[in-house]
Each structure stands twice: as C-alpha cells, then as structure tokens.
Amino acid sequence: MTDQKYVFTSESVGEGHPDKVCDRVSDAILDAFLNADPQSRVAAECLATTDFLCVAGETRCSKPISTEEIETIARHAVRDIGYKQEEFHWEKIKVDVRLHAQSGDIAQGVDSAGNKDEGAGDQGIMFGYACRETKELMPAPIYYAHAMLKSLAEARHSGALFKLGPDAKSQVSLEYVNGEPVRATSVVISTQHDASVSQDEVREMVRPHVENILPEGWMCDEEHFYVNPTGRFVIGGPDGDCGLTGRKIIVDTYGGSAPHGGGAFSGKDPTKVDRSAAYAARHAAKNIVAAGLADKCTIQLSYAIGISYPISIYVQTHGTGKYSDDAISRALQEVADFRPRVIRERLALNKPIYARTAAYGHFGRAPEADGGFTWEKLDLVEALKTEIASKKYKGDELSDNVTKADFGR
C-alpha cells in the first residue's frame, strides 16, 4: 500500500474501560506476587460488572499472599483508576477471590532441572513490530489514540477535568500518502461525564487533548471530530458493561498495524511467552529499525510448551530493508537469544513493573529507571550494526541443517 493514498484507523481505551479495569487488577496482583518472590508463577484473570469483581487463576509463590491481601490489592487498583460510582465504588464492590495453585503438569514443563533449561510456558506465536511513523518507532494511529486518552486521564486525576469519569475510548483515522501519515481524517472520543455537563461542554473539554497531541496541521475538520456521538455517557465502567482481562489485545499492541498471535498479556508472569516473547519481539524489531537496517520490521517468534528454544524466528522488513530479510534475521540471532529464561534475564522482567502497562499500550513507552519498559531500550543497535557489517550474509533461505543452537546464539 506504499504507493497509494489510504486511511488507516486504530482505537484505544482508557484505564477506566471495563476491560482495562480488569487488566489493571490482574497486573496489580502479578506485581504483588513478584514483589514477594521474583520467581512467582501467576496467571490472574479478572471479571468486573455492576458492584462485583472476581479474581481467578493460578499462582505459585514461596511467600503466599492471602485472600484478604488480594482483595485489598484489587480494591486499591479500582480506587487508583478513580471509581467511586454508586454502582461501582472501590470500597463497596464485592470482591470474590478464586486463585489456586499452578498445575504441576504445567510446572514440570516450564521449570529448569538438571541439564534442562527453562521451557516456554505455553505454545504460541508472538509478534513484534516497529516503524518510523513516530519518534517512538510506533504506528501513528495507535500512538496518538493512546496519547489523547492518557492526556485526558492526567487532567482528570489532577482535578482539572473533575467532571469527566474514568471510562473513555478513542479512535484515530489517519490519511497516508505513499506510506506516510499526513493528517487525521477523523477523531472519535467517547468519555464518561457527570450528568450536569452538556455534550457541547464535554466537546470543549476534550478538544485541547486532541489538538495538542496531533502534529501541527493534522487536526481533522469539525464535521469529523466526534465527541460522545450518542450524546450522553454518564453510566460507564463495569456498571455499564462487563469487563474481562485480556480482551483488548490489539489496543495493547499495534492497533492493527501488525499481526497479533492472539495471546493476552495482563496477569501473566514473564515465564509466559505470550507476554515475555512479545516484549522480546518488539525489542528486536525496534532495534532493527533504530539501527537503520530497515524502516519497518515485523518479527514472529513461535514456541512449544516446555521447549526452551523458539520453534521459529521470522523477520520481515516489508521491502524497506537495507539488507535482505534473511541477513537481518541471521544477524539478529547472533546478538539476541530468544530462550524464555534468557529473555527474562536480558529484559529484567521478574520485577513488579506490570500494573503501569495495563493502559495506554505496552509499546512505545519510555524505559523507566526502576526497570519498567526495558523492551523499549535501544541497546542492541550497535551490536546489530557491527554484526551485519562484519559478515557477507547471503540472502538465501535458512538451510535445512539449522539446529536449535543456531536460534539460541
């Protein structure tokens, strides 16, 4: 599609969206377990509806966390989002905790023992992506959709927009010319609000948080700037719609600009490759683009449960590579090891850093001093440049005698 004009749309949802409430609770619980024991195994799911929240799943921890503590963690996550509604109030909701011990069958496949390295926590495929549409090397539509909602949430938390509620959604449509975004053709913002506020008032509250996010000159015309198109959004959050952990996987990643393997992130400890390998794939794709090896890069990793090496590693640069895709793939495998244990150690994933990922996307965020968003670091750039320049890679297909060891170098 690089030689034509087209419009591409991505959506985001705010931290108070019912599904994001559940993601936040699940990741807050994960953080609590990792804080107690960095080697904890956690798969925490959450359901939220009117006046009720349920937490279920499997855990393993050397320092067990009580049901009462889990309930408190869940309530505080809801409080921090800002829910004090009559039918969904952080202090008044019923919280049902149904966590139990991790299956021994799963544990024996994942755990390292003797000469056996740690295996993948499940089978599956994971994708990473990067492009030059923004300085964060993210697709522009999802990046701006996230930024608008984050700006609104910050203003709400500060008290500047105290008449807005926690639940919100955005949708940004950008026109592309010759593969480059040039302007917004439409913007949709739906945000929960106090009953005393009119639709026109909400529109003017929202406007600066759209205009200040989009690049200068990109704002759509007034006719295609939609704010609360139904006219009213007073009842929101889990009181208005049931929420579930892991239901916003496209929002969490690239807004539809890249493939998705299907596995959700929230509530899963980093032995689960749905999460850790997706982070590693983004890390690799971002470093490839930042190194100047390509302007756009998609990476796929695949795993089998209990097996330590990836089953396959696929690199595609969509015709933008300065070297062949095979050459870039070979160079990547020389400088990065994609075994689950190595991913966890290299990206320092066994830390309580996950509640902050539950809204506004897992990618395109700045690395943080305490270890958050390490997968956004550009620490492979020089190694990739050196490696690909040091050898005369051929653009051939991988040969039939590629072994497991080739994938782990």
Tab-separated table of C-alpha atoms in Angstrom:
chain	number	residue	atom	x	y	z
A	1	MET	CA	0.000	0.000	0.000
A	2	THR	CA	3.032	2.302	-0.050
A	3	ASP	CA	2.279	3.889	-3.456
A	4	GLN	CA	-1.291	4.983	-2.849
A	5	LYS	CA	-3.481	7.144	-0.675
A	6	TYR	CA	-5.451	5.383	2.043
A	7	VAL	CA	-6.888	5.866	5.525
A	8	PHE	CA	-5.955	3.633	8.470
A	9	THR	CA	-7.717	3.659	11.848
A	10	SER	CA	-6.715	2.493	15.327
A	11	GLU	CA	-8.566	2.688	18.632
A	12	SER	CA	-7.554	2.918	22.252
A	13	VAL	CA	-9.464	2.580	25.506
A	14	GLY	CA	-8.771	4.390	28.758
A	15	GLU	CA	-7.775	2.991	32.131
A	16	GLY	CA	-11.417	3.082	33.276
A	17	HIS	CA	-12.747	0.979	30.408
A	18	PRO	CA	-14.240	-2.216	31.939
A	19	ASP	CA	-11.687	-4.483	30.269
A	20	LYS	CA	-8.832	-2.212	31.310
A	21	VAL	CA	-10.063	-2.214	34.917
A	22	CYS	CA	-9.652	-5.989	34.799
A	23	ASP	CA	-6.223	-5.751	33.186
A	24	ARG	CA	-5.119	-3.331	35.895
A	25	VAL	CA	-6.357	-5.581	38.705
A	26	SER	CA	-4.671	-8.643	37.150
A	27	ASP	CA	-1.351	-6.853	36.731
A	28	ALA	CA	-1.516	-5.322	40.215
A	29	ILE	CA	-1.899	-8.838	41.612
A	30	LEU	CA	1.019	-10.030	39.469
A	31	ASP	CA	3.168	-7.183	40.802
A	32	ALA	CA	2.321	-8.156	44.369
A	33	PHE	CA	3.462	-11.743	43.792
A	34	LEU	CA	6.669	-10.664	42.024
A	35	ASN	CA	7.398	-8.253	44.850
A	36	ALA	CA	7.045	-11.124	47.337
A	37	ASP	CA	9.026	-13.582	45.191
A	38	PRO	CA	10.556	-12.651	41.806
A	39	GLN	CA	10.231	-16.294	40.705
A	40	SER	CA	6.462	-16.380	41.287
A	41	ARG	CA	4.232	-18.011	38.727
A	42	VAL	CA	0.999	-16.121	38.140
A	43	ALA	CA	-1.922	-16.322	35.750
A	44	ALA	CA	-4.542	-13.982	37.216
A	45	GLU	CA	-7.813	-13.302	35.416
A	46	CYS	CA	-10.447	-10.778	36.428
A	47	LEU	CA	-14.119	-10.164	35.667
A	48	ALA	CA	-15.871	-6.939	36.626
A	49	THR	CA	-19.535	-5.974	36.440
A	50	THR	CA	-22.042	-3.954	38.441
A	51	ASP	CA	-20.965	-3.908	42.103
A	52	PHE	CA	-18.840	-7.054	41.654
A	53	LEU	CA	-15.304	-8.116	40.829
A	54	CYS	CA	-13.979	-11.682	40.587
A	55	VAL	CA	-10.328	-12.733	40.513
A	56	ALA	CA	-9.465	-16.274	39.400
A	57	GLY	CA	-6.426	-18.157	38.175
A	58	GLU	CA	-3.285	-20.000	39.210
A	59	THR	CA	-0.279	-18.963	41.263
A	60	ARG	CA	2.881	-20.359	42.783
A	61	CYS	CA	4.903	-18.332	45.283
A	62	SER	CA	7.368	-19.058	48.077
A	63	LYS	CA	5.612	-16.371	50.136
A	64	PRO	CA	1.884	-16.921	49.632
A	65	ILE	CA	-0.393	-13.899	49.568
A	66	SER	CA	-3.657	-14.208	51.462
A	67	THR	CA	-7.139	-13.840	50.024
A	68	GLU	CA	-7.614	-10.726	52.134
A	69	GLU	CA	-4.472	-9.172	50.671
A	70	ILE	CA	-5.598	-9.990	47.126
A	71	GLU	CA	-8.939	-8.324	47.815
A	72	THR	CA	-7.183	-5.206	49.106
A	73	ILE	CA	-4.915	-5.086	46.046
A	74	ALA	CA	-7.946	-5.325	43.759
A	75	ARG	CA	-9.817	-2.578	45.598
A	76	HIS	CA	-6.812	-0.253	45.527
A	77	ALA	CA	-6.393	-0.789	41.782
A	78	VAL	CA	-10.025	0.254	41.253
A	79	ARG	CA	-9.532	3.223	43.609
A	80	ASP	CA	-6.445	4.423	41.744
A	81	ILE	CA	-8.367	4.420	38.455
A	82	GLY	CA	-10.958	6.638	40.108
A	83	TYR	CA	-14.132	4.599	40.545
A	84	LYS	CA	-16.415	5.959	43.271
A	85	GLN	CA	-19.707	5.444	41.446
A	86	GLU	CA	-22.858	4.385	43.234
A	87	GLU	CA	-22.883	1.009	41.451
A	88	PHE	CA	-19.112	0.557	41.200
A	89	HIS	CA	-17.253	2.011	44.162
A	90	TRP	CA	-13.841	0.691	45.156
A	91	GLU	CA	-14.838	0.386	48.822
A	92	LYS	CA	-18.283	-1.144	48.256
A	93	ILE	CA	-17.877	-3.666	45.438
A	94	LYS	CA	-17.992	-7.338	46.306
A	95	VAL	CA	-14.640	-8.999	45.557
A	96	ASP	CA	-14.539	-12.776	45.067
A	97	VAL	CA	-11.042	-14.345	45.011
A	98	ARG	CA	-10.672	-17.788	43.396
A	99	LEU	CA	-6.918	-18.207	42.947
A	100	HIS	CA	-5.430	-21.699	43.321
A	101	ALA	CA	-2.087	-23.464	42.913
A	102	GLN	CA	-0.480	-23.781	39.488
A	103	SER	CA	-0.899	-27.131	37.747
A	104	GLY	CA	2.023	-29.497	38.325
A	105	ASP	CA	1.769	-30.629	34.708
A	106	ILE	CA	2.471	-27.087	33.526
A	107	ALA	CA	5.188	-26.525	36.128
A	108	GLN	CA	7.191	-29.612	35.149
A	109	GLY	CA	7.323	-28.451	31.535
A	110	VAL	CA	8.388	-24.933	32.371
A	111	ASP	CA	10.818	-25.439	35.260
A	112	SER	CA	14.508	-25.963	34.642
A	113	ALA	CA	16.020	-29.122	36.082
A	114	GLY	CA	19.406	-30.806	35.717
A	115	ASN	CA	20.620	-30.103	32.192
A	116	LYS	CA	17.170	-28.958	31.068
A	117	ASP	CA	16.779	-25.213	30.556
A	118	GLU	CA	13.553	-23.436	31.416
A	119	GLY	CA	10.867	-24.204	28.857
A	120	ALA	CA	8.230	-21.944	27.344
A	121	GLY	CA	5.122	-21.614	29.497
A	122	ASP	CA	2.863	-22.428	26.564
A	123	GLN	CA	2.843	-22.957	22.834
A	124	GLY	CA	2.017	-19.999	20.644
A	125	ILE	CA	3.104	-17.318	18.234
A	126	MET	CA	4.147	-13.783	19.168
A	127	PHE	CA	4.774	-10.735	17.012
A	128	GLY	CA	6.861	-7.612	17.377
A	129	TYR	CA	6.731	-4.540	15.161
A	130	ALA	CA	8.403	-1.174	14.647
A	131	CYS	CA	8.240	1.557	12.012
A	132	ARG	CA	9.378	5.138	11.511
A	133	GLU	CA	5.964	6.829	11.689
A	134	THR	CA	6.720	8.317	15.136
A	135	LYS	CA	9.913	9.003	17.059
A	136	GLU	CA	8.917	6.135	19.374
A	137	LEU	CA	9.009	3.873	16.282
A	138	MET	CA	5.308	3.067	16.666
A	139	PRO	CA	2.439	3.216	14.165
A	140	ALA	CA	0.994	6.721	14.319
A	141	PRO	CA	-2.752	5.955	14.681
A	142	ILE	CA	-2.441	3.841	17.845
A	143	TYR	CA	0.248	6.106	19.289
A	144	TYR	CA	-1.948	9.214	19.047
A	145	ALA	CA	-5.074	7.346	20.162
A	146	HIS	CA	-3.249	6.310	23.366
A	147	ALA	CA	-1.773	9.769	23.923
A	148	MET	CA	-5.154	11.511	23.746
A	149	LEU	CA	-6.676	9.289	26.424
A	150	LYS	CA	-3.611	9.493	28.624
A	151	SER	CA	-3.730	13.291	28.438
A	152	LEU	CA	-7.425	13.282	29.416
A	153	ALA	CA	-6.756	10.901	32.318
A	154	GLU	CA	-3.919	13.040	33.652
A	155	ALA	CA	-6.177	16.106	33.585
A	156	ARG	CA	-8.943	14.159	35.344
A	157	HIS	CA	-6.603	12.912	38.077
A	158	SER	CA	-5.214	16.424	38.580
A	159	GLY	CA	-8.711	17.814	39.123
A	160	ALA	CA	-8.670	19.983	36.000
A	161	LEU	CA	-11.365	17.796	34.403
A	162	PHE	CA	-13.065	16.547	37.565
A	163	LYS	CA	-16.442	16.333	35.795
A	164	LEU	CA	-15.169	13.596	33.481
A	165	GLY	CA	-15.353	9.949	34.565
A	166	PRO	CA	-12.768	7.169	34.259
A	167	ASP	CA	-14.304	5.323	31.281
A	168	ALA	CA	-13.140	6.533	27.859
A	169	LYS	CA	-12.378	5.402	24.311
A	170	SER	CA	-10.639	6.991	21.338
A	171	GLN	CA	-10.356	6.269	17.640
A	172	VAL	CA	-7.974	7.997	15.258
A	173	SER	CA	-8.121	7.739	11.457
A	174	LEU	CA	-5.075	8.967	9.552
A	175	GLU	CA	-4.629	9.553	5.846
A	176	TYR	CA	-1.486	8.020	4.365
A	177	VAL	CA	0.205	9.200	1.175
A	178	ASN	CA	2.939	6.978	-0.233
A	179	GLY	CA	3.068	5.079	3.030
A	180	GLU	CA	3.444	8.134	5.275
A	181	PRO	CA	0.744	9.567	7.595
A	182	VAL	CA	-0.081	13.164	6.714
A	183	ARG	CA	-3.249	14.174	8.608
A	184	ALA	CA	-6.224	12.993	10.629
A	185	THR	CA	-9.409	12.453	8.647
A	186	SER	CA	-11.484	11.818	11.781
A	187	VAL	CA	-11.119	11.591	15.542
A	188	VAL	CA	-13.618	9.926	17.879
A	189	ILE	CA	-13.514	10.447	21.648
A	190	SER	CA	-16.117	8.964	23.975
A	191	THR	CA	-15.691	9.860	27.610
A	192	GLN	CA	-17.785	9.328	30.692
A	193	HIS	CA	-19.009	12.546	32.301
A	194	ASP	CA	-21.073	13.977	35.119
A	195	ALA	CA	-24.816	14.263	34.431
A	196	SER	CA	-24.631	18.033	34.855
A	197	VAL	CA	-22.338	18.501	31.855
A	198	SER	CA	-23.722	19.085	28.339
A	199	GLN	CA	-22.408	17.447	25.203
A	200	ASP	CA	-21.039	20.779	23.953
A	201	GLU	CA	-19.195	21.286	27.237
A	202	VAL	CA	-17.655	17.821	27.014
A	203	ARG	CA	-16.575	18.570	23.440
A	204	GLU	CA	-14.688	21.677	24.519
A	205	MET	CA	-13.126	19.840	27.489
A	206	VAL	CA	-11.813	17.188	25.127
A	207	ARG	CA	-10.687	19.414	22.249
A	208	PRO	CA	-7.264	20.552	23.594
A	209	HIS	CA	-6.363	16.969	24.459
A	210	VAL	CA	-6.752	16.101	20.778
A	211	GLU	CA	-5.319	19.214	19.146
A	212	ASN	CA	-2.260	19.271	21.416
A	213	ILE	CA	-1.466	15.611	20.708
A	214	LEU	CA	-1.724	15.597	16.929
A	215	PRO	CA	1.142	17.163	14.960
A	216	GLU	CA	0.539	20.742	13.860
A	217	GLY	CA	-1.846	20.951	10.925
A	218	TRP	CA	-3.123	17.373	11.353
A	219	MET	CA	-6.438	18.093	13.104
A	220	CYS	CA	-9.491	16.846	11.215
A	221	ASP	CA	-12.313	19.205	10.213
A	222	GLU	CA	-15.060	19.958	12.717
A	223	GLU	CA	-17.574	17.697	10.980
A	224	HIS	CA	-15.364	14.662	11.575
A	225	PHE	CA	-14.445	15.451	15.182
A	226	TYR	CA	-16.809	13.194	17.104
A	227	VAL	CA	-17.182	13.547	20.879
A	228	ASN	CA	-19.670	11.257	22.631
A	229	PRO	CA	-21.584	10.557	19.395
A	230	THR	CA	-24.543	9.028	21.303
A	231	GLY	CA	-24.977	12.346	23.114
A	232	ARG	CA	-24.665	11.050	26.670
A	233	PHE	CA	-22.172	8.890	28.588
A	234	VAL	CA	-22.968	9.087	32.294
A	235	ILE	CA	-23.195	5.388	33.189
A	236	GLY	CA	-19.802	3.875	32.479
A	237	GLY	CA	-17.197	1.390	33.572
A	238	PRO	CA	-18.147	-2.093	34.778
A	239	ASP	CA	-21.552	-0.752	35.844
A	240	GLY	CA	-22.339	-0.077	32.178
A	241	ASP	CA	-20.575	-3.036	30.560
A	242	CYS	CA	-18.941	-6.222	31.844
A	243	GLY	CA	-15.143	-6.287	31.738
A	244	LEU	CA	-12.655	-9.148	31.330
A	245	THR	CA	-8.873	-9.419	31.477
A	246	GLY	CA	-7.138	-9.754	28.129
A	247	ARG	CA	-9.897	-8.575	25.809
A	248	LYS	CA	-8.044	-5.585	24.334
A	249	ILE	CA	-5.044	-7.269	22.727
A	250	ILE	CA	-4.976	-5.025	19.635
A	251	VAL	CA	-5.205	-1.898	21.789
A	252	ASP	CA	-2.320	-3.290	23.858
A	253	THR	CA	-0.044	-3.750	20.854
A	254	TYR	CA	-0.042	-2.006	17.455
A	255	GLY	CA	-3.638	-1.024	16.787
A	256	GLY	CA	-3.998	-3.442	13.895
A	257	SER	CA	-0.909	-2.201	12.030
A	258	ALA	CA	0.854	-5.523	12.692
A	259	PRO	CA	-0.221	-9.144	13.195
A	260	HIS	CA	-1.081	-10.479	16.645
A	261	GLY	CA	-0.525	-14.024	17.851
A	262	GLY	CA	-3.696	-13.993	19.962
A	263	GLY	CA	-2.240	-14.207	23.466
A	264	ALA	CA	-3.087	-11.522	26.012
A	265	PHE	CA	-0.512	-10.014	28.393
A	266	SER	CA	-2.089	-8.855	31.644
A	267	GLY	CA	-1.942	-11.028	34.743
A	268	LYS	CA	0.748	-13.313	33.285
A	269	ASP	CA	4.201	-13.670	34.814
A	270	PRO	CA	7.161	-13.464	32.398
A	271	THR	CA	7.615	-17.245	32.061
A	272	LYS	CA	4.510	-16.989	29.881
A	273	VAL	CA	5.852	-16.341	26.396
A	274	ASP	CA	2.566	-14.700	25.396
A	275	ARG	CA	3.968	-11.766	27.318
A	276	SER	CA	7.754	-12.056	27.501
A	277	ALA	CA	8.332	-13.173	23.906
A	278	ALA	CA	6.014	-10.440	22.584
A	279	TYR	CA	8.137	-7.952	24.519
A	280	ALA	CA	11.319	-9.519	23.128
A	281	ALA	CA	9.951	-9.393	19.577
A	282	ARG	CA	9.128	-5.681	19.947
A	283	HIS	CA	12.596	-5.072	21.420
A	284	ALA	CA	14.220	-6.778	18.443
A	285	ALA	CA	12.064	-5.069	15.812
A	286	LYS	CA	12.604	-1.638	17.369
A	287	ASN	CA	16.373	-2.094	17.500
A	288	ILE	CA	16.469	-3.277	13.877
A	289	VAL	CA	14.652	-0.131	12.748
A	290	ALA	CA	16.664	2.140	15.053
A	291	ALA	CA	19.886	0.602	13.689
A	292	GLY	CA	18.877	1.712	10.203
A	293	LEU	CA	18.626	-1.842	8.885
A	294	ALA	CA	15.016	-1.238	7.810
A	295	ASP	CA	12.286	1.402	8.013
A	296	LYS	CA	9.657	-1.130	9.040
A	297	CYS	CA	10.060	-4.532	10.668
A	298	THR	CA	7.795	-7.377	11.764
A	299	ILE	CA	9.175	-10.267	13.795
A	300	GLN	CA	7.400	-13.526	14.608
A	301	LEU	CA	8.539	-15.951	17.291
A	302	SER	CA	6.936	-19.337	17.957
A	303	TYR	CA	7.260	-21.713	20.906
A	304	ALA	CA	6.184	-25.141	22.157
A	305	ILE	CA	5.326	-25.649	25.812
A	306	GLY	CA	8.264	-26.968	27.824
A	307	ILE	CA	10.767	-26.379	24.990
A	308	SER	CA	13.439	-23.808	25.688
A	309	TYR	CA	14.343	-22.720	22.157
A	310	PRO	CA	11.898	-20.997	19.820
A	311	ILE	CA	10.493	-23.252	17.123
A	312	SER	CA	10.911	-20.499	14.540
A	313	ILE	CA	12.153	-16.929	14.134
A	314	TYR	CA	10.826	-14.910	11.203
A	315	VAL	CA	11.882	-11.408	10.149
A	316	GLN	CA	10.087	-9.322	7.529
A	317	THR	CA	11.020	-5.767	6.581
A	318	HIS	CA	8.222	-5.175	4.071
A	319	GLY	CA	10.587	-4.196	1.266
A	320	THR	CA	12.261	-1.496	3.389
A	321	GLY	CA	15.359	-3.452	4.456
A	322	LYS	CA	18.851	-2.212	3.671
A	323	TYR	CA	19.873	-5.873	3.721
A	324	SER	CA	17.901	-8.999	2.870
A	325	ASP	CA	15.427	-10.211	5.479
A	326	ASP	CA	17.469	-13.387	5.817
A	327	ALA	CA	20.652	-11.421	6.503
A	328	ILE	CA	18.912	-9.315	9.146
A	329	SER	CA	17.439	-12.457	10.705
A	330	ARG	CA	20.845	-14.119	10.908
A	331	ALA	CA	22.427	-11.008	12.410
A	332	LEU	CA	19.617	-10.765	14.970
A	333	GLN	CA	20.112	-14.373	16.047
A	334	GLU	CA	23.811	-13.692	16.569
A	335	VAL	CA	23.180	-10.834	19.011
A	336	ALA	CA	19.948	-11.897	20.748
A	337	ASP	CA	18.922	-15.141	22.451
A	338	PHE	CA	15.183	-15.864	22.474
A	339	ARG	CA	15.024	-18.649	25.043
A	340	PRO	CA	12.402	-17.709	27.672
A	341	ARG	CA	14.878	-17.687	30.564
A	342	VAL	CA	17.317	-15.503	28.646
A	343	ILE	CA	14.556	-13.098	27.626
A	344	ARG	CA	13.533	-12.711	31.265
A	345	GLU	CA	17.102	-12.101	32.373
A	346	ARG	CA	18.077	-9.830	29.482
A	347	LEU	CA	14.995	-7.617	29.849
A	348	ALA	CA	14.884	-7.954	33.678
A	349	LEU	CA	11.230	-8.983	33.618
A	350	ASN	CA	10.951	-10.560	37.086
A	351	LYS	CA	10.124	-7.242	38.708
A	352	PRO	CA	6.842	-5.656	39.850
A	353	ILE	CA	6.588	-3.418	36.769
A	354	TYR	CA	3.341	-4.515	35.168
A	355	ALA	CA	0.394	-2.530	36.588
A	356	ARG	CA	1.652	0.506	34.681
A	357	THR	CA	1.403	-1.414	31.384
A	358	ALA	CA	-2.310	-2.138	31.787
A	359	ALA	CA	-3.462	1.021	29.975
A	360	TYR	CA	-2.175	3.161	27.079
A	361	GLY	CA	-0.276	0.345	25.413
A	362	HIS	CA	2.638	-1.907	26.244
A	363	PHE	CA	4.808	-0.456	23.470
A	364	GLY	CA	6.081	2.976	22.524
A	365	ARG	CA	6.643	3.929	26.176
A	366	ALA	CA	9.897	5.324	27.558
A	367	PRO	CA	12.124	2.919	29.547
A	368	GLU	CA	11.925	3.736	33.261
A	369	ALA	CA	14.611	3.953	35.914
A	370	ASP	CA	13.140	1.157	38.059
A	371	GLY	CA	13.112	-1.331	35.167
A	372	GLY	CA	9.795	-0.596	33.541
A	373	PHE	CA	9.520	-0.951	29.742
A	374	THR	CA	13.029	-2.355	29.294
A	375	TRP	CA	11.872	-3.813	25.978
A	376	GLU	CA	11.843	-0.257	24.599
A	377	LYS	CA	15.593	0.193	25.102
A	378	LEU	CA	17.837	0.637	22.077
A	379	ASP	CA	20.635	-1.487	23.482
A	380	LEU	CA	21.089	-3.821	20.504
A	381	VAL	CA	21.618	-1.117	17.888
A	382	GLU	CA	25.405	-1.078	17.843
A	383	ALA	CA	25.681	-4.866	18.080
A	384	LEU	CA	23.339	-5.283	15.114
A	385	LYS	CA	25.250	-2.738	13.040
A	386	THR	CA	28.563	-4.368	13.860
A	387	GLU	CA	27.336	-7.883	13.246
A	388	ILE	CA	25.707	-7.255	9.890
A	389	ALA	CA	28.683	-5.219	8.685
A	390	SER	CA	31.207	-7.842	9.764
A	391	LYS	CA	29.951	-10.684	7.577
A	392	LYS	CA	28.904	-11.079	3.979
A	393	TYR	CA	25.451	-12.506	4.614
A	394	LYS	CA	23.716	-14.172	1.734
A	395	GLY	CA	20.048	-13.613	1.077
A	396	ASP	CA	19.391	-17.351	0.895
A	397	GLU	CA	16.693	-19.195	2.801
A	398	LEU	CA	17.767	-20.816	6.072
A	399	SER	CA	19.390	-24.102	5.213
A	400	ASP	CA	17.980	-27.484	6.242
A	401	ASN	CA	20.760	-28.072	8.760
A	402	VAL	CA	19.893	-25.130	11.041
A	403	THR	CA	19.845	-26.506	14.581
A	404	LYS	CA	18.412	-25.417	17.907
A	405	ALA	CA	21.759	-23.943	18.809
A	406	ASP	CA	21.502	-21.533	15.866
A	407	PHE	CA	18.395	-19.996	17.435
A	408	GLY	CA	19.996	-19.569	20.829
A	409	ARG	CA	23.212	-17.798	19.937
